[in-house]
CSV table of C-alpha atoms in Angstrom, one decimal:
chain,number,residue,atom,x,y,z
A,1,UNK,CA,64.8,-120.0,42.2
A,2,UNK,CA,61.3,-118.6,42.0
A,3,UNK,CA,58.7,-119.6,39.4
A,4,UNK,CA,57.9,-117.2,36.6
A,5,UNK,CA,54.7,-117.8,34.7
A,6,UNK,CA,53.3,-116.1,31.6
A,7,UNK,CA,49.8,-115.9,30.2
A,8,UNK,CA,48.8,-116.7,27.5
A,9,UNK,CA,51.4,-119.2,26.4
A,10,UNK,CA,50.5,-118.6,22.8
A,11,UNK,CA,47.9,-116.7,20.8
A,12,UNK,CA,46.9,-116.1,17.2
A,13,UNK,CA,45.6,-112.5,16.7
A,14,UNK,CA,44.2,-110.4,13.8
A,15,UNK,CA,46.1,-107.4,12.6
A,16,UNK,CA,45.0,-104.1,14.2
A,17,UNK,CA,44.1,-105.7,17.5
A,18,UNK,CA,46.0,-105.6,20.8
A,19,UNK,CA,47.1,-108.4,23.2
A,20,UNK,CA,48.1,-108.1,26.8
A,21,UNK,CA,50.6,-110.6,28.2
A,22,UNK,CA,50.9,-111.2,31.9
A,23,UNK,CA,54.0,-112.1,33.8
A,24,UNK,CA,53.6,-113.4,37.4
A,25,UNK,CA,56.4,-114.3,39.8
A,26,UNK,CA,55.8,-116.3,42.9
A,27,UNK,CA,58.1,-114.1,45.1
A,28,UNK,CA,59.0,-110.4,45.2
A,29,UNK,CA,61.6,-109.5,42.7
A,30,UNK,CA,63.9,-106.5,42.3
A,31,UNK,CA,63.7,-106.0,38.5
A,32,UNK,CA,61.5,-107.2,35.7
A,33,UNK,CA,62.2,-107.0,32.0
A,34,UNK,CA,60.4,-107.7,28.7
A,35,UNK,CA,62.2,-109.2,25.7
A,36,UNK,CA,61.2,-110.0,22.1
A,37,UNK,CA,62.5,-113.0,20.2
A,38,UNK,CA,61.6,-112.7,16.5
A,39,UNK,CA,61.5,-116.0,14.5
A,40,UNK,CA,65.0,-117.5,14.3
A,41,UNK,CA,66.5,-114.6,16.1
A,42,UNK,CA,68.1,-113.8,19.4
A,43,UNK,CA,66.5,-111.8,22.2
A,44,UNK,CA,66.1,-108.1,22.2
A,45,UNK,CA,65.3,-106.1,25.3
A,46,UNK,CA,62.1,-104.1,24.9
A,47,UNK,CA,62.0,-102.4,28.3
A,48,UNK,CA,62.7,-102.5,32.0
A,49,UNK,CA,59.4,-102.6,33.9
A,50,UNK,CA,59.7,-100.3,36.9
A,51,UNK,CA,57.5,-100.8,39.9
A,52,UNK,CA,55.1,-97.9,40.3
A,53,UNK,CA,56.5,-95.8,37.5
A,54,UNK,CA,56.8,-95.7,33.8
A,55,UNK,CA,58.9,-98.4,32.1
A,56,UNK,CA,62.3,-97.6,30.6
A,57,UNK,CA,62.2,-98.4,26.9
A,58,UNK,CA,65.1,-99.4,24.7
A,59,UNK,CA,65.9,-97.7,21.4
A,60,UNK,CA,63.3,-98.7,18.8
A,61,UNK,CA,60.6,-99.4,21.2
A,62,UNK,CA,57.9,-96.9,22.3
A,63,UNK,CA,55.3,-96.8,25.0
A,64,UNK,CA,52.4,-96.3,22.5
A,65,UNK,CA,53.2,-99.6,20.8
A,66,UNK,CA,54.3,-101.6,23.9
A,67,UNK,CA,52.7,-100.2,27.0
A,68,UNK,CA,53.9,-101.9,30.2
A,69,UNK,CA,52.6,-101.9,33.7
A,70,UNK,CA,54.1,-103.1,36.9
A,71,UNK,CA,51.7,-102.4,39.7
A,72,UNK,CA,53.6,-104.4,42.4
A,73,UNK,CA,56.8,-106.4,43.0
A,74,UNK,CA,55.5,-109.7,41.5
A,75,UNK,CA,53.4,-108.8,38.5
A,76,UNK,CA,53.9,-107.0,35.1
A,77,UNK,CA,52.0,-106.8,31.9
A,78,UNK,CA,53.1,-106.0,28.3
A,79,UNK,CA,50.6,-105.0,25.7
A,80,UNK,CA,51.3,-105.3,22.0
A,81,UNK,CA,49.1,-102.7,20.4
A,82,UNK,CA,47.7,-102.3,16.9
A,83,UNK,CA,49.4,-105.5,15.9
A,84,UNK,CA,50.8,-106.3,12.5
A,85,UNK,CA,52.3,-109.5,11.2
A,86,UNK,CA,55.8,-108.1,12.0
A,87,UNK,CA,54.9,-108.4,15.7
A,88,UNK,CA,54.8,-112.2,15.4
A,89,UNK,CA,57.4,-113.2,17.9
A,90,UNK,CA,58.0,-114.8,21.2
A,91,UNK,CA,57.7,-112.3,24.1
A,92,UNK,CA,59.5,-113.2,27.3
A,93,UNK,CA,59.6,-111.6,30.7
A,94,UNK,CA,62.5,-112.0,33.0
A,95,UNK,CA,63.1,-111.2,36.6
A,96,UNK,CA,66.0,-110.7,39.0
A,97,UNK,CA,66.2,-110.5,42.7
A,98,UNK,CA,69.0,-110.5,45.3
A,99,UNK,CA,71.9,-110.7,42.8
A,100,UNK,CA,70.4,-108.2,40.4
A,101,UNK,CA,72.7,-109.2,37.5
A,102,UNK,CA,71.2,-112.6,37.1
A,103,UNK,CA,67.9,-112.8,35.2
A,104,UNK,CA,65.5,-115.7,35.1
A,105,UNK,CA,63.1,-116.1,32.3
A,106,UNK,CA,59.5,-117.0,32.0
A,107,UNK,CA,58.3,-119.6,29.4
A,108,UNK,CA,57.4,-117.0,26.8
A,109,UNK,CA,54.3,-116.1,24.9
A,110,UNK,CA,54.2,-117.2,21.3
A,111,UNK,CA,52.3,-114.6,19.3
A,112,UNK,CA,51.2,-115.0,15.7
A,113,UNK,CA,49.6,-112.1,14.0
A,114,UNK,CA,47.6,-112.8,10.8
B,1,UNK,CA,78.2,-100.5,24.4
B,2,UNK,CA,78.5,-104.2,24.8
B,3,UNK,CA,78.2,-106.9,22.1
B,4,UNK,CA,78.4,-110.7,21.9
B,5,UNK,CA,79.6,-112.8,19.1
B,6,UNK,CA,78.7,-116.5,19.0
B,7,UNK,CA,80.8,-118.3,16.4
B,8,UNK,CA,78.7,-120.8,14.5
B,9,UNK,CA,75.0,-120.6,14.3
B,10,UNK,CA,74.7,-124.4,14.1
B,11,UNK,CA,77.0,-127.0,15.7
B,12,UNK,CA,76.7,-130.7,15.3
B,13,UNK,CA,78.4,-133.2,17.5
B,14,UNK,CA,78.2,-137.0,18.0
B,15,UNK,CA,76.8,-138.3,21.2
B,16,UNK,CA,79.6,-138.7,23.7
B,17,UNK,CA,81.8,-136.2,21.9
B,18,UNK,CA,83.1,-132.9,23.3
B,19,UNK,CA,80.8,-129.9,23.1
B,20,UNK,CA,82.4,-126.5,22.5
B,21,UNK,CA,80.3,-123.5,21.9
B,22,UNK,CA,82.2,-120.3,21.3
B,23,UNK,CA,81.4,-116.8,22.7
B,24,UNK,CA,83.4,-113.6,22.5
B,25,UNK,CA,82.3,-110.4,24.0
B,26,UNK,CA,83.2,-106.7,24.0
B,27,UNK,CA,82.7,-104.6,27.1
B,28,UNK,CA,84.3,-101.4,28.3
B,29,UNK,CA,84.1,-102.5,31.9
B,30,UNK,CA,84.4,-105.9,33.6
B,31,UNK,CA,81.5,-107.9,32.4
B,32,UNK,CA,79.0,-110.3,33.8
B,33,UNK,CA,78.7,-113.3,31.5
B,34,UNK,CA,76.0,-115.8,31.1
B,35,UNK,CA,75.0,-118.9,29.1
B,36,UNK,CA,71.4,-119.7,28.7
B,37,UNK,CA,69.8,-122.7,27.0
B,38,UNK,CA,66.5,-122.8,25.2
B,39,UNK,CA,64.8,-126.1,24.4
B,40,UNK,CA,62.2,-126.2,21.7
B,41,UNK,CA,59.0,-124.2,22.6
B,42,UNK,CA,60.4,-123.3,26.0
B,43,UNK,CA,61.8,-120.2,27.7
B,44,UNK,CA,65.4,-119.6,28.6
B,45,UNK,CA,67.1,-121.6,31.3
B,46,UNK,CA,70.2,-120.3,33.0
B,47,UNK,CA,73.1,-122.7,32.5
B,48,UNK,CA,75.9,-120.8,34.3
B,49,UNK,CA,77.2,-117.4,35.0
B,50,UNK,CA,80.5,-115.5,35.7
B,51,UNK,CA,80.4,-112.4,37.9
B,52,UNK,CA,83.6,-112.3,39.9
B,53,UNK,CA,86.1,-114.8,41.4
B,54,UNK,CA,87.0,-118.1,39.8
B,55,UNK,CA,87.2,-117.9,36.1
B,56,UNK,CA,86.2,-121.4,35.5
B,57,UNK,CA,82.5,-121.8,36.3
B,58,UNK,CA,80.5,-124.9,36.4
B,59,UNK,CA,76.8,-125.0,35.6
B,60,UNK,CA,74.0,-127.4,35.3
B,61,UNK,CA,73.9,-130.6,33.2
B,62,UNK,CA,77.7,-131.0,33.2
B,63,UNK,CA,78.4,-127.7,31.4
B,64,UNK,CA,81.2,-125.4,32.3
B,65,UNK,CA,82.7,-122.2,30.9
B,66,UNK,CA,85.9,-120.3,31.4
B,67,UNK,CA,86.2,-116.5,31.4
B,68,UNK,CA,89.4,-115.5,29.6
B,69,UNK,CA,89.8,-111.7,29.9
B,70,UNK,CA,92.8,-111.6,27.6
B,71,UNK,CA,90.8,-113.3,24.9
B,72,UNK,CA,87.5,-111.6,25.7
B,73,UNK,CA,86.0,-115.1,25.6
B,74,UNK,CA,83.6,-117.2,27.5
B,75,UNK,CA,83.3,-120.5,25.7
B,76,UNK,CA,80.9,-123.2,26.9
B,77,UNK,CA,82.1,-126.8,27.1
B,78,UNK,CA,80.8,-130.2,28.0
B,79,UNK,CA,83.1,-133.3,27.9
B,80,UNK,CA,80.5,-135.7,26.6
B,81,UNK,CA,77.4,-134.7,24.6
B,82,UNK,CA,74.1,-136.3,25.4
B,83,UNK,CA,71.0,-136.4,23.2
B,84,UNK,CA,69.2,-134.3,25.7
B,85,UNK,CA,71.7,-131.4,25.1
B,86,UNK,CA,70.2,-130.7,21.7
B,87,UNK,CA,68.9,-127.1,22.1
B,88,UNK,CA,69.8,-123.5,21.3
B,89,UNK,CA,72.4,-121.9,23.4
B,90,UNK,CA,72.7,-118.1,24.0
B,91,UNK,CA,75.6,-116.3,25.4
B,92,UNK,CA,74.9,-112.9,27.1
B,93,UNK,CA,76.7,-110.1,28.7
B,94,UNK,CA,75.8,-107.3,31.1
B,95,UNK,CA,77.8,-104.3,32.2
B,96,UNK,CA,78.9,-104.6,35.8
B,97,UNK,CA,79.4,-100.9,36.1
B,98,UNK,CA,76.2,-99.5,34.6
B,99,UNK,CA,73.8,-100.6,37.3
B,100,UNK,CA,71.1,-101.3,34.7
B,101,UNK,CA,71.7,-105.0,34.6
B,102,UNK,CA,70.5,-105.2,31.0
B,103,UNK,CA,71.5,-108.3,29.1
B,104,UNK,CA,72.9,-108.2,25.6
B,105,UNK,CA,72.5,-111.6,23.8
B,106,UNK,CA,74.5,-113.2,21.1
B,107,UNK,CA,72.6,-114.6,18.1
B,108,UNK,CA,72.6,-118.1,19.5
B,109,UNK,CA,74.1,-121.5,18.5
B,110,UNK,CA,71.8,-124.4,17.8
B,111,UNK,CA,73.4,-127.6,19.0
B,112,UNK,CA,72.5,-130.9,17.3
B,113,UNK,CA,73.6,-134.2,18.8
B,114,UNK,CA,74.0,-137.1,16.4
B,115,UNK,CA,73.3,-140.6,17.8
């Protein structure tokens, strides 16, 4: 399977600031997704990153708070805007290709907001 | 709408003992089912999946799972636990008919292996 990398791996941020997380895949993928994993919790889908068009957000997540870009078939970014301590989570990107139903995950970005 | 229930947020087994992690799902159409493992401070790694065909699927690290439609279950097993199996395990389902391929995760089961 392809390699999925994320930058940064972790960060500590001040409330009110924004952080952009990058997800890079080493081969072209069909679909890319962004998930949030709050402390001690399971994964929740934030949005599907669509190549060349606006992301598709899940209920409870909005573009103003979590703008997403996907300029090509191997790269996507997630921005966490105007952060508060409640945004402290692990953010994971995932990708699928070929067999679209199977998602592979990046290592995650561990975010702490003070 | 789909949902996943993992029975037991924390399971402890002795090294060499059978590992059984339970997963039940609900789905209005034939599901795709997955087990992922998350080691401390790492992302998720795919253990195994069921899409179609044989209901007993084998994965990495000696794990296997059986899709039982009548019981809406997809329990994960390993005959003999190893210390390196200590991790958190997530069961997930996606809807084969929706075309969106979104995953719905269970809450996870943390596996501890006692030497």
